[in-house]
Every structure is written in C-alpha cells, then in structure tokens.
C-alpha cells in the first residue's frame, strides 16, 4: 500500500516540525513537503503532488482560505485539512 503523502503549510516553523514528527510516527503517512505561506504552498503543489494538505488558516501573503481556493482550482482530488 502506498503511503499517504502530506504537505504541511504553516507560517510557524516550530509548528511544522512538531506536526511532522507526530505525523511520521504513523507507518502509512509521510510528510513530503513544507511551506511557510500560501504562495509557497501553491508552488510546491506543482512539484510534489501530495494526497493531503494540512493547511493553517492565518498566514501572511496568502491566507488559508485563499490558498484552499487555489488548491481546489488546481486539483480537486487533493484533500485539505484546515
């Protein structure tokens, strides 16, 4: 079975690192990328193709709601958890 690929998006690096450590305790989940804002997340989506995006709502440059809209415009199959 393939692992679930996750992109973490949060403007706090400490939060991203903590979530990564917790998530990767599961054998069937892997964090394949991280982004510190919505713009960076959109750029990474084109490169890494995650199954799930774990998305913060309050971020600089592009907030979580704006980022969610862009993600769904790009690929409706990507699941998003906010």
Coordinates of N, CA and C in Angstrom, one line a residue:
X1 N 0.8 -1.2 0.0 CA 0.0 0.0 0.0 C 0.9 1.2 0.0
X2 N 0.5 2.2 -0.8 CA 1.3 3.5 -0.9 C 1.0 4.3 0.4
X3 N 2.1 5.0 0.8 CA 1.9 5.9 1.9 C 1.1 7.2 1.5
X4 N 0.4 7.7 2.5 CA -0.3 9.0 2.3 C 0.7 10.1 2.3
X5 N 0.7 10.9 1.3 CA 1.7 12.0 1.2 C 1.1 13.3 1.6
X6 N 1.8 14.0 2.5 CA 1.2 15.2 3.1 C 2.1 16.4 2.9
X7 N 1.5 17.5 2.6 CA 2.2 18.8 2.5 C 1.7 19.6 3.8
X8 N 2.7 20.1 4.6 CA 2.4 20.9 5.8 C 2.5 22.3 5.4
X9 N 1.5 23.2 5.7 CA 1.5 24.6 5.4 C 1.2 25.4 6.7
X10 N 2.2 26.0 7.2 CA 2.0 26.8 8.4 C 3.1 27.9 8.5
X11 N 2.8 29.1 8.9 CA 3.9 30.1 9.0 C 4.8 30.0 10.2
X12 N 4.6 29.1 11.0 CA 5.4 28.8 12.2 C 6.2 27.5 12.0
X13 N 7.5 27.7 11.9 CA 8.4 26.5 11.6 C 8.3 25.5 12.8
X14 N 8.2 26.0 14.0 CA 8.1 25.1 15.1 C 6.9 24.2 15.1
X15 N 5.8 24.8 14.7 CA 4.5 24.0 14.5 C 4.7 23.0 13.4
X16 N 5.3 23.4 12.3 CA 5.5 22.4 11.2 C 6.4 21.3 11.6
X17 N 7.5 21.6 12.3 CA 8.4 20.5 12.7 C 7.7 19.5 13.7
X18 N 6.9 20.1 14.6 CA 6.2 19.3 15.6 C 5.2 18.4 14.9
X19 N 4.4 18.9 14.0 CA 3.4 18.1 13.3 C 4.1 17.0 12.5
X20 N 5.2 17.4 11.9 CA 5.9 16.4 11.0 C 6.3 15.2 11.9
X21 N 6.9 15.5 13.1 CA 7.3 14.4 14.0 C 6.2 13.5 14.4
X22 N 5.0 14.1 14.7 CA 3.9 13.4 15.2 C 3.3 12.6 14.0
X23 N 3.1 13.2 12.9 CA 2.6 12.5 11.7 C 3.4 11.3 11.3
X24 N 4.7 11.5 11.3 CA 5.6 10.4 10.8 C 5.7 9.3 11.8
X25 N 5.1 9.3 13.0 CA 5.0 8.2 13.8 C 4.1 7.1 13.2
X26 N 3.3 7.5 12.3 CA 2.4 6.5 11.6 C 3.2 6.0 10.4
X27 N 3.1 4.6 10.3 CA 3.9 4.0 9.2 C 3.3 4.2 7.8
X28 N 2.1 4.6 7.7 CA 1.5 4.7 6.4 C 1.3 6.2 5.9
X29 N 2.0 7.1 6.6 CA 1.9 8.5 6.3 C 3.3 9.1 6.2
X30 N 3.5 10.0 5.2 CA 4.8 10.6 5.1 C 4.6 12.1 4.7
X31 N 5.4 13.0 5.4 CA 5.4 14.4 5.0 C 6.4 14.6 3.9
X32 N 5.9 15.0 2.7 CA 6.8 15.1 1.6 C 7.1 16.6 1.3
X33 N 6.6 17.5 2.0 CA 6.9 18.9 1.8 C 6.4 19.8 2.9
X34 N 7.0 21.0 3.0 CA 6.5 22.0 3.9 C 6.5 23.4 3.3
X35 N 5.6 24.2 3.7 CA 5.6 25.6 3.2 C 5.2 26.5 4.3
X36 N 5.7 27.8 4.2 CA 5.5 28.7 5.3 C 4.4 29.7 5.0
X37 N 3.8 29.7 3.8 CA 2.7 30.5 3.4 C 2.0 30.0 2.2
X38 N 0.9 30.6 1.8 CA 0.1 30.0 0.8 C 0.7 30.1 -0.6
X39 N 1.5 31.1 -0.9 CA 2.2 31.2 -2.2 C 3.2 30.1 -2.3
X40 N 3.9 29.9 -1.3 CA 4.9 28.8 -1.3 C 4.2 27.4 -1.5
X41 N 3.1 27.3 -0.8 CA 2.3 26.0 -0.9 C 1.9 25.7 -2.3
X42 N 1.4 26.7 -3.0 CA 0.9 26.6 -4.4 C 2.1 26.2 -5.3
X43 N 3.3 26.8 -5.1 CA 4.5 26.5 -5.9 C 4.8 25.0 -5.6
X44 N 4.8 24.6 -4.4 CA 5.2 23.2 -4.1 C 4.2 22.2 -4.6
X45 N 2.9 22.5 -4.6 CA 1.9 21.6 -5.1 C 2.2 21.1 -6.5
X46 N 2.7 22.0 -7.4 CA 3.1 21.6 -8.7 C 4.2 20.7 -8.8
X47 N 5.1 20.7 -7.8 CA 6.3 19.8 -7.8 C 6.1 18.5 -7.1
X48 N 5.3 18.5 -6.0 CA 5.3 17.3 -5.2 C 4.1 16.4 -5.2
X49 N 3.0 17.0 -5.6 CA 1.7 16.2 -5.8 C 1.3 15.4 -4.5
X50 N 1.0 16.1 -3.4 CA 0.6 15.4 -2.2 C -0.9 14.9 -2.3
X51 N -1.2 14.0 -1.4 CA -2.6 13.5 -1.3 C -3.4 14.4 -0.4
X52 N -2.7 14.9 0.6 CA -3.4 15.8 1.6 C -2.5 17.0 1.9
X53 N -3.2 18.1 2.1 CA -2.6 19.4 2.5 C -3.1 19.7 3.9
X54 N -2.2 19.8 4.9 CA -2.6 20.3 6.2 C -2.3 21.8 6.2
X55 N -3.4 22.6 6.3 CA -3.3 24.0 6.0 C -3.7 24.9 7.1
X56 N -2.8 25.8 7.5 CA -3.1 26.8 8.5 C -4.0 27.9 7.9
X57 N -4.9 28.5 8.7 CA -5.8 29.5 8.2 C -5.2 30.9 8.2
X58 N -4.5 31.2 9.3 CA -3.9 32.6 9.4 C -2.4 32.5 9.0
X59 N -2.2 33.0 7.8 CA -0.8 33.1 7.3 C -0.6 34.4 6.6
X60 N 0.7 34.8 6.4 CA 1.0 36.0 5.6 C 0.9 35.7 4.2
X61 N 0.9 36.8 3.3 CA 0.9 36.7 1.9 C -0.4 36.2 1.3
X62 N -0.7 34.9 1.6 CA -2.0 34.4 1.1 C -2.5 33.5 2.3
X63 N -3.7 33.9 2.8 CA -4.2 33.1 3.9 C -4.8 31.8 3.5
X64 N -5.2 31.0 4.5 CA -5.6 29.6 4.3 C -6.8 29.5 3.4
X65 N -7.8 30.4 3.5 CA -9.0 30.4 2.6 C -8.6 30.6 1.2
X66 N -7.8 31.6 0.9 CA -7.4 31.9 -0.4 C -6.6 30.8 -1.0
X67 N -5.7 30.2 -0.2 CA -4.9 29.1 -0.6 C -5.8 27.9 -0.9
X68 N -6.8 27.6 -0.1 CA -7.7 26.5 -0.4 C -8.4 26.7 -1.7
X69 N -8.8 27.9 -2.0 CA -9.5 28.1 -3.3 C -8.5 27.8 -4.5
X70 N -7.3 28.2 -4.4 CA -6.3 28.0 -5.4 C -6.0 26.5 -5.6
X71 N -5.9 25.8 -4.4 CA -5.6 24.4 -4.5 C -6.8 23.7 -5.2
X72 N -8.0 24.0 -4.9 CA -9.1 23.3 -5.5 C -9.3 23.7 -7.0
X73 N -8.8 24.9 -7.4 CA -8.8 25.2 -8.8 C -7.8 24.4 -9.5
X74 N -6.7 24.1 -8.9 CA -5.6 23.3 -9.5 C -5.9 21.8 -9.6
X75 N -6.4 21.3 -8.5 CA -6.6 19.8 -8.4 C -7.7 19.5 -7.4
X76 N -8.9 19.1 -7.8 CA -10.0 18.8 -6.9 C -9.8 17.5 -6.1
X77 N -8.8 16.7 -6.5 CA -8.6 15.4 -5.8 C -7.8 15.6 -4.5
X78 N -7.1 16.7 -4.4 CA -6.3 16.9 -3.2 C -7.2 17.2 -2.0
X79 N -7.0 16.4 -0.9 CA -7.8 16.6 0.3 C -7.1 17.7 1.1
X80 N -7.9 18.6 1.8 CA -7.3 19.7 2.6 C -7.9 19.6 4.0
X81 N -7.0 19.7 5.0 CA -7.4 19.8 6.4 C -7.0 21.1 6.9
X82 N -7.9 21.9 7.4 CA -7.6 23.2 7.9 C -7.7 23.3 9.4

